[in-house]
PDB file of C-alpha atoms in Angstrom:
ATOM      1  CA  MET A1342       0.086  57.103   1.993  1.00 63.00           C
ATOM      2  CA  GLY A1343       0.829  55.593   5.389  1.00 87.00           C
ATOM      3  CA  VAL A1344      -2.262  53.389   5.154  1.00 91.00           C
ATOM      4  CA  VAL A1345      -1.330  52.102   1.682  1.00 93.00           C
ATOM      5  CA  ARG A1346       2.179  51.291   2.838  1.00 93.00           C
ATOM      6  CA  ARG A1347       0.802  49.455   5.869  1.00 93.00           C
ATOM      7  CA  VAL A1348      -1.586  47.390   3.685  1.00 95.00           C
ATOM      8  CA  VAL A1349       1.197  46.542   1.230  1.00 95.00           C
ATOM      9  CA  ARG A1350       3.426  45.479   4.100  1.00 93.00           C
ATOM     10  CA  ILE A1351       0.722  43.208   5.591  1.00 94.00           C
ATOM     11  CA  VAL A1352      -0.099  41.652   2.210  1.00 96.00           C
ATOM     12  CA  GLY A1353       3.598  41.148   1.497  1.00 96.00           C
ATOM     13  CA  TRP A1354       4.362  39.428   4.796  1.00 93.00           C
ATOM     14  CA  THR A1355       1.195  37.308   4.542  1.00 95.00           C
ATOM     15  CA  SER A1356       2.251  36.145   1.080  1.00 96.00           C
ATOM     16  CA  ILE A1357       5.760  35.308   2.261  1.00 95.00           C
ATOM     17  CA  VAL A1358       4.464  33.331   5.255  1.00 93.00           C
ATOM     18  CA  ALA A1359       1.868  31.524   3.124  1.00 95.00           C
ATOM     19  CA  GLY A1360       4.523  30.662   0.551  1.00 96.00           C
ATOM     20  CA  LEU A1361       6.852  29.304   3.215  1.00 94.00           C
ATOM     21  CA  LEU A1362       4.031  27.233   4.723  1.00 94.00           C
ATOM     22  CA  ILE A1363       3.189  25.758   1.308  1.00 94.00           C
ATOM     23  CA  LEU A1364       6.848  25.059   0.552  1.00 94.00           C
ATOM     24  CA  GLY A1365       7.149  23.423   3.963  1.00 93.00           C
ATOM     25  CA  PHE A1366       4.118  21.264   3.225  1.00 93.00           C
ATOM     26  CA  VAL A1367       5.502  20.096  -0.118  1.00 92.00           C
ATOM     27  CA  ALA A1368       8.909  19.383   1.419  1.00 92.00           C
ATOM     28  CA  GLN A1369       7.354  17.497   4.327  1.00 91.00           C
ATOM     29  CA  GLN A1370       5.134  15.386   2.083  1.00 91.00           C
ATOM     30  CA  LEU A1371       7.650  14.553  -0.615  1.00 90.00           C
ATOM     31  CA  PHE A1372      10.939  14.363   1.245  1.00 91.00           C
ATOM     32  CA  VAL A1373      10.399  14.020   4.986  1.00 91.00           C
ATOM     33  CA  THR A1374       7.775  11.247   4.727  1.00 92.00           C
ATOM     34  CA  THR A1375       9.951   9.386   2.215  1.00 91.00           C
ATOM     35  CA  TRP A1376      12.973   9.713   4.477  1.00 91.00           C
ATOM     36  CA  PHE A1377      10.990   8.220   7.371  1.00 90.00           C
ATOM     37  CA  ALA A1378       9.694   5.389   5.159  1.00 90.00           C
ATOM     38  CA  GLN A1379      13.183   4.549   3.901  1.00 88.00           C
ATOM     39  CA  GLN A1380      14.541   4.519   7.447  1.00 90.00           C
ATOM     40  CA  ASN A1381      11.759   2.096   8.413  1.00 90.00           C
ATOM     41  CA  GLN A1382      12.369  -0.126   5.390  1.00 92.00           C
ATOM     42  CA  GLU A1383      15.757  -1.302   6.629  1.00 90.00           C
ATOM     43  CA  ALA A1384      14.277  -2.553   9.907  1.00 93.00           C
ATOM     44  CA  LEU A1385      11.203  -3.977   8.188  1.00 96.00           C
ATOM     45  CA  VAL A1386      13.245  -5.985   5.677  1.00 96.00           C
ATOM     46  CA  GLN A1387      15.053  -7.504   8.639  1.00 95.00           C
ATOM     47  CA  GLU A1388      11.710  -8.225  10.310  1.00 96.00           C
ATOM     48  CA  ALA A1389      10.336  -9.871   7.157  1.00 97.00           C
ATOM     49  CA  GLU A1390      13.439 -12.025   6.720  1.00 96.00           C
ATOM     50  CA  THR A1391      13.180 -13.155  10.333  1.00 96.00           C
ATOM     51  CA  ARG A1392       9.575 -14.126   9.700  1.00 96.00           C
ATOM     52  CA  PHE A1393      10.576 -16.085   6.588  1.00 97.00           C
ATOM     53  CA  GLN A1394      12.660 -18.279   8.910  1.00 94.00           C
ATOM     54  CA  GLU A1395      10.287 -18.465  11.850  1.00 93.00           C
ATOM     55  CA  ALA A1396       6.718 -18.464  10.493  1.00 94.00           C
ATOM     56  CA  GLU A1397       4.726 -21.596  11.161  1.00 95.00           C
ATOM     57  CA  ILE A1398       3.909 -23.390   7.912  1.00 95.00           C
ATOM     58  CA  THR A1399       1.209 -26.033   7.696  1.00 95.00           C
ATOM     59  CA  GLU A1400      -0.375 -28.109   4.962  1.00 94.00           C
ATOM     60  CA  VAL A1401      -4.133 -27.830   4.668  1.00 93.00           C
ATOM     61  CA  GLU A1402      -6.632 -29.471   2.385  1.00 90.00           C
ATOM     62  CA  TYR A1403      -7.903 -27.245  -0.389  1.00 88.00           C
ATOM     63  CA  THR A1404     -10.979 -27.977  -2.437  1.00 83.00           C
ATOM     64  CA  PRO A1405     -11.103 -25.846  -5.558  1.00 79.00           C
ATOM     65  CA  PRO A1406     -14.488 -24.374  -6.452  1.00 76.00           C
ATOM     66  CA  ALA A1407     -16.680 -26.382  -8.805  1.00 69.00           C
ATOM     67  CA  PRO A1408     -15.538 -25.763 -12.379  1.00 60.00           C
ATOM     68  CA  SER A1409     -18.992 -24.630 -13.391  1.00 51.00           C
ATOM     69  CA  SER A1410     -18.690 -21.556 -11.212  1.00 46.00           C
ATOM     70  CA  THR A1411     -16.565 -19.263 -13.361  1.00 45.00           C
ATOM     71  CA  THR A1412     -13.366 -19.998 -15.191  1.00 43.00           C
ATOM     72  CA  THR A1413     -11.040 -22.772 -16.227  1.00 38.00           C
ATOM     73  CA  PRO A1414      -8.074 -22.495 -13.894  1.00 39.00           C
ATOM     74  CA  GLY A1415      -5.046 -20.973 -15.510  1.00 39.00           C
ATOM     75  CA  VAL A1416      -6.753 -20.382 -18.823  1.00 37.00           C
ATOM     76  CA  GLY A1417      -9.392 -17.829 -18.043  1.00 38.00           C
ATOM     77  CA  THR A1418     -12.100 -19.050 -20.429  1.00 35.00           C
ATOM     78  CA  THR A1419     -15.623 -19.078 -19.093  1.00 34.00           C
ATOM     79  CA  LEU A1420     -17.388 -22.396 -18.995  1.00 33.00           C
ATOM     80  CA  PRO A1421     -21.128 -22.946 -19.213  1.00 34.00           C
ATOM     81  CA  PRO A1422     -22.698 -24.307 -16.015  1.00 35.00           C
ATOM     82  CA  GLY A1423     -22.310 -28.066 -15.661  1.00 33.00           C
ATOM     83  CA  GLU A1424     -19.398 -28.372 -18.095  1.00 34.00           C
ATOM     84  CA  VAL A1425     -16.920 -31.047 -17.029  1.00 35.00           C
ATOM     85  CA  VAL A1426     -13.278 -30.106 -16.977  1.00 37.00           C
ATOM     86  CA  PRO A1427     -11.042 -33.069 -17.815  1.00 38.00           C
ATOM     87  CA  GLY A1428      -8.906 -33.972 -14.846  1.00 37.00           C
ATOM     88  CA  ALA A1429     -10.637 -31.525 -12.507  1.00 39.00           C
ATOM     89  CA  GLY A1430     -12.384 -34.200 -10.518  1.00 38.00           C
ATOM     90  CA  GLY A1431     -15.505 -36.321 -10.629  1.00 39.00           C
ATOM     91  CA  SER A1432     -16.621 -39.457  -8.894  1.00 40.00           C
ATOM     92  CA  GLY A1433     -15.664 -42.657 -10.615  1.00 42.00           C
ATOM     93  CA  ASN A1434     -16.159 -43.268 -14.280  1.00 50.00           C
ATOM     94  CA  ASP A1435     -19.851 -42.426 -14.377  1.00 54.00           C
ATOM     95  CA  PRO A1436     -20.160 -39.505 -16.797  1.00 55.00           C
ATOM     96  CA  GLY A1437     -23.541 -38.589 -15.325  1.00 57.00           C
ATOM     97  CA  ALA A1438     -22.274 -38.364 -11.743  1.00 56.00           C
ATOM     98  CA  PRO A1439     -22.138 -34.915 -10.125  1.00 57.00           C
ATOM     99  CA  LEU A1440     -18.761 -33.259 -10.445  1.00 58.00           C
ATOM    100  CA  VAL A1441     -16.802 -33.291  -7.202  1.00 59.00           C
ATOM    101  CA  PRO A1442     -13.505 -31.404  -7.343  1.00 61.00           C
ATOM    102  CA  LYS A1443     -10.461 -33.280  -6.067  1.00 68.00           C
ATOM    103  CA  LYS A1444      -9.140 -32.259  -2.688  1.00 73.00           C
ATOM    104  CA  ARG A1445      -5.608 -30.930  -2.816  1.00 86.00           C
ATOM    105  CA  THR A1446      -3.053 -29.782  -0.294  1.00 92.00           C
ATOM    106  CA  ILE A1447      -1.746 -26.251  -0.115  1.00 94.00           C
ATOM    107  CA  LEU A1448       0.819 -24.619   2.131  1.00 95.00           C
ATOM    108  CA  VAL A1449      -0.441 -22.017   4.577  1.00 96.00           C
ATOM    109  CA  GLU A1450       1.660 -19.724   6.759  1.00 96.00           C
ATOM    110  CA  SER A1451       0.595 -18.440  10.161  1.00 95.00           C
ATOM    111  CA  THR A1452      -1.249 -15.115  10.142  1.00 94.00           C
ATOM    112  CA  PRO A1453       1.176 -12.244  10.775  1.00 96.00           C
ATOM    113  CA  GLU A1454       0.581  -9.886  13.674  1.00 95.00           C
ATOM    114  CA  LYS A1455      -0.894  -6.534  12.765  1.00 96.00           C
ATOM    115  CA  GLY A1456       1.737  -3.989  11.826  1.00 95.00           C
ATOM    116  CA  THR A1457       4.524  -6.518  11.273  1.00 96.00           C
ATOM    117  CA  ALA A1458       6.370  -7.028   7.998  1.00 97.00           C
ATOM    118  CA  PHE A1459       5.671 -10.451   6.516  1.00 97.00           C
ATOM    119  CA  ALA A1460       6.347 -10.149   2.768  1.00 98.00           C
ATOM    120  CA  ILE A1461       8.437  -8.346   0.172  1.00 97.00           C
ATOM    121  CA  ILE A1462       6.876  -7.238  -3.108  1.00 98.00           C
ATOM    122  CA  ARG A1463       9.046  -6.902  -6.227  1.00 98.00           C
ATOM    123  CA  ILE A1464       8.047  -5.611  -9.645  1.00 98.00           C
ATOM    124  CA  PRO A1465      10.971  -5.951 -12.088  1.00 97.00           C
ATOM    125  CA  THR A1466       9.534  -3.405 -14.564  1.00 96.00           C
ATOM    126  CA  ILE A1467       9.297  -0.636 -11.945  1.00 96.00           C
ATOM    127  CA  ASP A1468      12.643   0.828 -10.842  1.00 93.00           C
ATOM    128  CA  ARG A1469      11.433   1.713  -7.352  1.00 90.00           C
ATOM    129  CA  LEU A1470      10.230  -1.852  -6.732  1.00 95.00           C
ATOM    130  CA  LYS A1471      12.997  -3.797  -8.475  1.00 93.00           C
ATOM    131  CA  ASP A1472      14.749  -4.465  -5.190  1.00 93.00           C
ATOM    132  CA  GLY A1473      11.535  -4.891  -3.248  1.00 95.00           C
ATOM    133  CA  TRP A1474       9.387  -3.078  -0.719  1.00 96.00           C
ATOM    134  CA  THR A1475       8.115  -4.638   2.474  1.00 97.00           C
ATOM    135  CA  VAL A1476       4.468  -5.514   3.006  1.00 97.00           C
ATOM    136  CA  VAL A1477       3.085  -5.163   6.516  1.00 97.00           C
ATOM    137  CA  GLU A1478      -0.102  -6.654   7.903  1.00 97.00           C
ATOM    138  CA  GLY A1479      -2.874  -4.052   8.057  1.00 97.00           C
ATOM    139  CA  VAL A1480      -3.947  -0.975   6.135  1.00 96.00           C
ATOM    140  CA  SER A1481      -4.279   1.614   8.907  1.00 95.00           C
ATOM    141  CA  ILE A1482      -2.645   5.013   8.436  1.00 93.00           C
ATOM    142  CA  ARG A1483       0.213   3.914  10.693  1.00 92.00           C
ATOM    143  CA  ASP A1484       0.708   0.590   8.848  1.00 94.00           C
ATOM    144  CA  LEU A1485       0.883   2.278   5.458  1.00 95.00           C
ATOM    145  CA  LYS A1486       3.471   4.777   6.643  1.00 93.00           C
ATOM    146  CA  ASN A1487       5.873   1.852   7.053  1.00 90.00           C
ATOM    147  CA  GLY A1488       5.289  -0.151   3.911  1.00 92.00           C
ATOM    148  CA  ALA A1489       2.658  -1.454   1.566  1.00 97.00           C
ATOM    149  CA  GLY A1490      -0.212  -2.905   3.612  1.00 97.00           C
ATOM    150  CA  HIS A1491      -2.063  -6.188   3.314  1.00 98.00           C
ATOM    151  CA  MET A1492      -5.814  -5.928   3.883  1.00 97.00           C
ATOM    152  CA  PRO A1493      -6.387  -8.271   6.845  1.00 95.00           C
ATOM    153  CA  ARG A1494      -9.693  -9.856   5.814  1.00 93.00           C
ATOM    154  CA  THR A1495      -8.238 -11.040   2.502  1.00 97.00           C
ATOM    155  CA  PRO A1496      -6.013 -14.120   2.034  1.00 97.00           C
ATOM    156  CA  LEU A1497      -2.255 -13.805   2.274  1.00 97.00           C
ATOM    157  CA  PRO A1498      -0.339 -13.677  -1.025  1.00 97.00           C
ATOM    158  CA  GLY A1499       0.040 -17.138  -2.545  1.00 96.00           C
ATOM    159  CA  GLN A1500      -3.239 -18.368  -1.075  1.00 96.00           C
ATOM    160  CA  PRO A1501      -6.419 -19.070  -3.058  1.00 96.00           C
ATOM    161  CA  GLY A1502      -8.743 -16.075  -3.374  1.00 96.00           C
ATOM    162  CA  ASN A1503      -7.933 -12.404  -3.684  1.00 97.00           C
ATOM    163  CA  ALA A1504      -5.027 -10.996  -1.675  1.00 98.00           C
ATOM    164  CA  VAL A1505      -5.283  -7.202  -1.508  1.00 98.00           C
ATOM    165  CA  ILE A1506      -2.260  -4.952  -0.942  1.00 98.00           C
ATOM    166  CA  SER A1507      -2.497  -1.146  -0.714  1.00 97.00           C
ATOM    167  CA  GLY A1508       0.300   1.381  -0.907  1.00 97.00           C
ATOM    168  CA  HIS A1509       1.104   5.090  -1.060  1.00 96.00           C
ATOM    169  CA  ARG A1510       1.357   6.703  -4.497  1.00 95.00           C
ATOM    170  CA  THR A1511       3.203   9.949  -3.750  1.00 94.00           C
ATOM    171  CA  THR A1512       4.256  10.025  -0.088  1.00 94.00           C
ATOM    172  CA  TYR A1513       5.948   7.729   2.461  1.00 94.00           C
ATOM    173  CA  GLY A1514       8.346   6.303  -0.097  1.00 92.00           C
ATOM    174  CA  ALA A1515       5.577   6.097  -2.698  1.00 94.00           C
ATOM    175  CA  PRO A1516       6.009   2.371  -3.373  1.00 95.00           C
ATOM    176  CA  PHE A1517       3.137   2.359  -5.874  1.00 97.00           C
ATOM    177  CA  HIS A1518       4.100   5.619  -7.626  1.00 96.00           C
ATOM    178  CA  GLU A1519       4.491   4.000 -11.044  1.00 96.00           C
ATOM    179  CA  LEU A1520       1.785   1.367 -10.785  1.00 96.00           C
ATOM    180  CA  ASP A1521       0.013   2.943 -13.774  1.00 96.00           C
ATOM    181  CA  THR A1522       2.901   1.879 -16.035  1.00 96.00           C
ATOM    182  CA  LEU A1523       2.114  -1.824 -15.596  1.00 97.00           C
ATOM    183  CA  ASN A1524       0.826  -3.663 -18.651  1.00 97.00           C
ATOM    184  CA  PRO A1525      -0.975  -7.000 -18.944  1.00 97.00           C
ATOM    185  CA  GLY A1526       1.592  -9.774 -18.640  1.00 97.00           C
ATOM    186  CA  ASP A1527       4.022  -7.801 -16.450  1.00 97.00           C
ATOM    187  CA  ILE A1528       5.356  -9.804 -13.533  1.00 98.00           C
ATOM    188  CA  ILE A1529       4.790  -9.114  -9.838  1.00 98.00           C
ATOM    189  CA  GLU A1530       6.667 -11.226  -7.295  1.00 98.00           C
ATOM    190  CA  VAL A1531       5.721 -11.511  -3.651  1.00 98.00           C
ATOM    191  CA  GLU A1532       8.126 -13.267  -1.315  1.00 98.00           C
ATOM    192  CA  THR A1533       6.639 -14.749   1.834  1.00 97.00           C
ATOM    193  CA  ALA A1534       7.611 -17.442   4.321  1.00 97.00           C
ATOM    194  CA  LEU A1535       6.335 -20.016   1.805  1.00 97.00           C
ATOM    195  CA  GLY A1536       8.617 -18.830  -1.015  1.00 97.00           C
ATOM    196  CA  THR A1537       8.176 -16.552  -4.004  1.00 97.00           C
ATOM    197  CA  HIS A1538       4.724 -16.235  -5.545  1.00 98.00           C
ATOM    198  CA  THR A1539       4.762 -14.951  -9.122  1.00 98.00           C
ATOM    199  CA  TYR A1540       1.773 -13.106 -10.512  1.00 98.00           C
ATOM    200  CA  ALA A1541       1.071 -11.789 -14.012  1.00 98.00           C
ATOM    201  CA  VAL A1542      -0.839  -8.531 -14.440  1.00 98.00           C
ATOM    202  CA  ARG A1543      -4.212  -9.155 -16.077  1.00 98.00           C
ATOM    203  CA  GLU A1544      -6.017  -5.806 -15.854  1.00 97.00           C
ATOM    204  CA  THR A1545      -5.657  -2.240 -14.586  1.00 97.00           C
ATOM    205  CA  ILE A1546      -8.729  -0.149 -13.775  1.00 97.00           C
ATOM    206  CA  ILE A1547      -9.656   3.090 -12.024  1.00 97.00           C
ATOM    207  CA  VAL A1548     -12.497   3.105  -9.508  1.00 97.00           C
ATOM    208  CA  ARG A1549     -13.987   5.229  -6.751  1.00 96.00           C
ATOM    209  CA  PRO A1550     -12.478   4.717  -3.254  1.00 95.00           C
ATOM    210  CA  THR A1551     -15.724   3.115  -2.044  1.00 95.00           C
ATOM    211  CA  GLU A1552     -15.849   0.338  -4.649  1.00 96.00           C
ATOM    212  CA  LEU A1553     -15.296  -2.580  -2.313  1.00 95.00           C
ATOM    213  CA  TRP A1554     -16.072  -5.181  -4.968  1.00 96.00           C
ATOM    214  CA  VAL A1555     -12.427  -5.055  -6.096  1.00 97.00           C
ATOM    215  CA  THR A1556     -11.495  -6.761  -2.803  1.00 96.00           C
ATOM    216  CA  GLU A1557     -14.040  -9.560  -3.084  1.00 96.00           C
ATOM    217  CA  PRO A1558     -12.907 -13.205  -3.310  1.00 95.00           C
ATOM    218  CA  ARG A1559     -12.069 -14.636  -6.763  1.00 94.00           C
ATOM    219  CA  ASP A1560     -11.635 -18.132  -8.105  1.00 93.00           C
ATOM    220  CA  GLY A1561      -8.002 -19.142  -8.382  1.00 94.00           C
ATOM    221  CA  ALA A1562      -5.308 -17.056  -6.695  1.00 97.00           C
ATOM    222  CA  TRP A1563      -5.185 -13.342  -7.353  1.00 98.00           C
ATOM    223  CA  LEU A1564      -3.259 -10.327  -6.140  1.00 98.00           C
ATOM    224  CA  THR A1565      -4.998  -6.945  -6.182  1.00 98.00           C
ATOM    225  CA  LEU A1566      -2.859  -3.824  -5.745  1.00 98.00           C
ATOM    226  CA  THR A1567      -4.610  -0.570  -4.848  1.00 98.00           C
ATOM    227  CA  THR A1568      -3.272   2.974  -4.689  1.00 97.00           C
ATOM    228  CA  CYS A1569      -4.473   6.586  -4.953  1.00 96.00           C
ATOM    229  CA  HIS A1570      -5.270   8.071  -8.354  1.00 95.00           C
ATOM    230  CA  PRO A1571      -4.440  10.449  -9.932  1.00 95.00           C
ATOM    231  CA  LYS A1572      -1.032  11.231  -8.474  1.00 94.00           C
ATOM    232  CA  TYR A1573      -1.211  13.855  -5.679  1.00 92.00           C
ATOM    233  CA  SER A1574      -4.926  13.244  -5.175  1.00 93.00           C
ATOM    234  CA  ALA A1575      -7.007  10.770  -3.182  1.00 93.00           C
ATOM    235  CA  ARG A1576     -10.052  11.216  -5.413  1.00 94.00           C
ATOM    236  CA  GLN A1577      -9.923   7.767  -7.082  1.00 96.00           C
ATOM    237  CA  ARG A1578      -8.152   4.431  -6.814  1.00 97.00           C
ATOM    238  CA  LEU A1579      -5.892   2.726  -9.336  1.00 97.00           C
ATOM    239  CA  ILE A1580      -6.436  -1.030  -9.190  1.00 97.00           C
ATOM    240  CA  VAL A1581      -4.134  -3.694 -10.634  1.00 98.00           C
ATOM    241  CA  PHE A1582      -5.440  -7.253 -10.849  1.00 98.00           C
ATOM    242  CA  ALA A1583      -2.773  -9.947 -11.197  1.00 98.00           C
ATOM    243  CA  GLU A1584      -3.154 -13.719 -11.329  1.00 97.00           C
ATOM    244  CA  LEU A1585      -0.846 -16.323  -9.796  1.00 97.00           C
ATOM    245  CA  ILE A1586       1.241 -18.022 -12.481  1.00 97.00           C
ATOM    246  CA  ASP A1587       3.919 -19.702 -10.381  1.00 97.00           C
ATOM    247  CA  GLY A1588       4.837 -20.420  -6.784  1.00 96.00           C
ATOM    248  CA  PRO A1589       4.643 -22.980  -4.008  1.00 96.00           C
ATOM    249  CA  ASN A1590       0.838 -23.299  -4.219  1.00 96.00           C
ATOM    250  CA  TRP A1591       0.320 -22.738  -7.934  1.00 94.00           C
ATOM    251  CA  GLU A1592       0.087 -26.392  -8.888  1.00 93.00           C
ATOM    252  CA  ALA A1593      -2.356 -27.246  -6.107  1.00 93.00           C
ATOM    253  CA  ILE A1594      -4.607 -24.325  -6.998  1.00 93.00           C
ATOM    254  CA  TYR A1595      -4.490 -24.466 -10.791  1.00 88.00           C
ATOM    255  CA  ALA A1596      -3.350 -27.917 -11.912  1.00 78.00           C
TER     256      ALA A1596
ATOM    257  CA  MET B1334       8.087  39.132  16.139  1.00 79.00           C
ATOM    258  CA  LYS B1335      10.639  41.436  17.757  1.00 84.00           C
ATOM    259  CA  ASN B1336       7.984  42.795  20.136  1.00 88.00           C
ATOM    260  CA  TRP B1337       6.900  39.240  20.993  1.00 89.00           C
ATOM    261  CA  PHE B1338      10.492  38.284  21.843  1.00 90.00           C
ATOM    262  CA  ILE B1339      11.009  41.376  23.998  1.00 91.00           C
ATOM    263  CA  SER B1340       7.761  40.710  25.866  1.00 92.00           C
ATOM    264  CA  LEU B1341       8.912  37.237  26.940  1.00 92.00           C
ATOM    265  CA  PRO B1342       9.549  37.044  30.723  1.00 92.00           C
ATOM    266  CA  GLY B1343      12.956  36.865  32.395  1.00 91.00           C
ATOM    267  CA  PRO B1344      16.509  37.830  31.439  1.00 93.00           C
ATOM    268  CA  MET B1345      17.824  37.534  27.878  1.00 92.00           C
ATOM    269  CA  ALA B1346      19.010  33.911  28.316  1.00 93.00           C
ATOM    270  CA  ALA B1347      15.542  32.865  29.522  1.00 93.00           C
ATOM    271  CA  LYS B1348      13.893  34.694  26.618  1.00 93.00           C
ATOM    272  CA  VAL B1349      16.082  32.783  24.138  1.00 94.00           C
ATOM    273  CA  VAL B1350      15.299  29.427  25.760  1.00 95.00           C
ATOM    274  CA  ILE B1351      11.555  30.135  25.809  1.00 94.00           C
ATOM    275  CA  ALA B1352      11.609  31.324  22.185  1.00 94.00           C
ATOM    276  CA  VAL B1353      13.478  28.193  21.043  1.00 95.00           C
ATOM    277  CA  ILE B1354      11.022  25.937  22.915  1.00 96.00           C
ATOM    278  CA  VAL B1355       8.016  27.753  21.406  1.00 95.00           C
ATOM    279  CA  VAL B1356       9.485  27.499  17.892  1.00 93.00           C
ATOM    280  CA  ILE B1357      10.171  23.753  18.308  1.00 96.00           C
ATOM    281  CA  ILE B1358       6.637  23.115  19.588  1.00 97.00           C
ATOM    282  CA  GLY B1359       5.277  25.145  16.678  1.00 94.00           C
ATOM    283  CA  LEU B1360       7.284  23.142  14.133  1.00 93.00           C
ATOM    284  CA  ILE B1361       6.151  19.830  15.642  1.00 94.00           C
ATOM    285  CA  ALA B1362       2.511  21.004  15.567  1.00 95.00           C
ATOM    286  CA  LEU B1363       2.988  22.113  11.960  1.00 93.00           C
ATOM    287  CA  PHE B1364       4.441  18.685  11.104  1.00 92.00           C
ATOM    288  CA  PHE B1365       1.322  16.948  12.448  1.00 92.00           C
ATOM    289  CA  VAL B1366      -0.970  19.377  10.618  1.00 94.00           C
ATOM    290  CA  TYR B1367       0.913  18.713   7.369  1.00 94.00           C
ATOM    291  CA  ASP B1368       0.763  14.984   8.004  1.00 92.00           C
ATOM    292  CA  TRP B1369      -2.987  15.082   8.627  1.00 92.00           C
ATOM    293  CA  ILE B1370      -3.626  17.089   5.464  1.00 92.00           C
ATOM    294  CA  GLY B1371      -1.390  14.780   3.430  1.00 91.00           C
ATOM    295  CA  THR B1372      -2.863  11.498   4.618  1.00 89.00           C
ATOM    296  CA  ASN B1373      -6.445  12.703   4.268  1.00 88.00           C
ATOM    297  CA  LEU B1374      -6.362  14.720   1.071  1.00 87.00           C
ATOM    298  CA  LEU B1375      -3.193  14.027  -0.898  1.00 88.00           C
ATOM    299  CA  ASP B1376      -2.442  10.326  -0.516  1.00 91.00           C
ATOM    300  CA  THR B1377      -4.448   8.132   1.831  1.00 93.00           C
ATOM    301  CA  GLY B1378      -2.416   5.033   1.042  1.00 92.00           C
ATOM    302  CA  GLY B1379      -4.828   3.758  -1.573  1.00 93.00           C
ATOM    303  CA  THR B1380      -7.134   1.853   0.737  1.00 94.00           C
ATOM    304  CA  ILE B1381     -10.555   0.800  -0.480  1.00 92.00           C
ATOM    305  CA  GLY B1382     -13.751   1.280   1.478  1.00 83.00           C
TER     306      GLY B1382
END
């Protein structure tokens, strides 16, 4: 009888301790990390707003890709190779001359230092992101604990190409918790030192975490948001592709 | 637990101080363990690659 009682006591205490450890884990992940992230947000918003005033902005020449490469800017229809897009360029009036896209000027801001806040992302259809969440430069574990993170080898938001921003889904403030509710046409705004860049959601997909192709350059100006999927798991990635529809560089890139 | 506390060195005040320090260190270690599990298994931040 003494042995049985001893075993029951050990099993009971082990269960209580295990339960407390699990409860502690859930509380730490859901509440403590979010508290830290929210504390950081106040300072990061200040940092981003300071950068909006102080970032170096320059004009650089931008040559859009040849129109035969993929799509008609702003329309999204695929053209056959060699098709001439009216107003997209060309040399002189010779219809047989090779197509040379016009050079245009776009605004470029200085590259932010790693770990610093340089942008604010707003998604009006998502409550958590209505008022904005800061975007920091870099996607290291430390960077992403502070805010959403911009992948350094991709262009900054508002620039031609594919700007990639990653964010937590369930912890550290979970800025991208409701990213799966976005529908094609929903608006995403990213404020940077150049102004506000407005994107429209085009597509949402789910991929494996190793599928790097989602970060590859694209014609036009795109924003790609990435987060963990499903919620409370890092098994897959939810990807949102959005295309620039307005902003300081829109006309130069798409007109 | 009671036996562990009694076995701590020094007078009662020293035992209390040592126990508090050990508990704080344990909680901090637990925090880092939780954080590691969370950022590696639960939510990595959604990075690709």
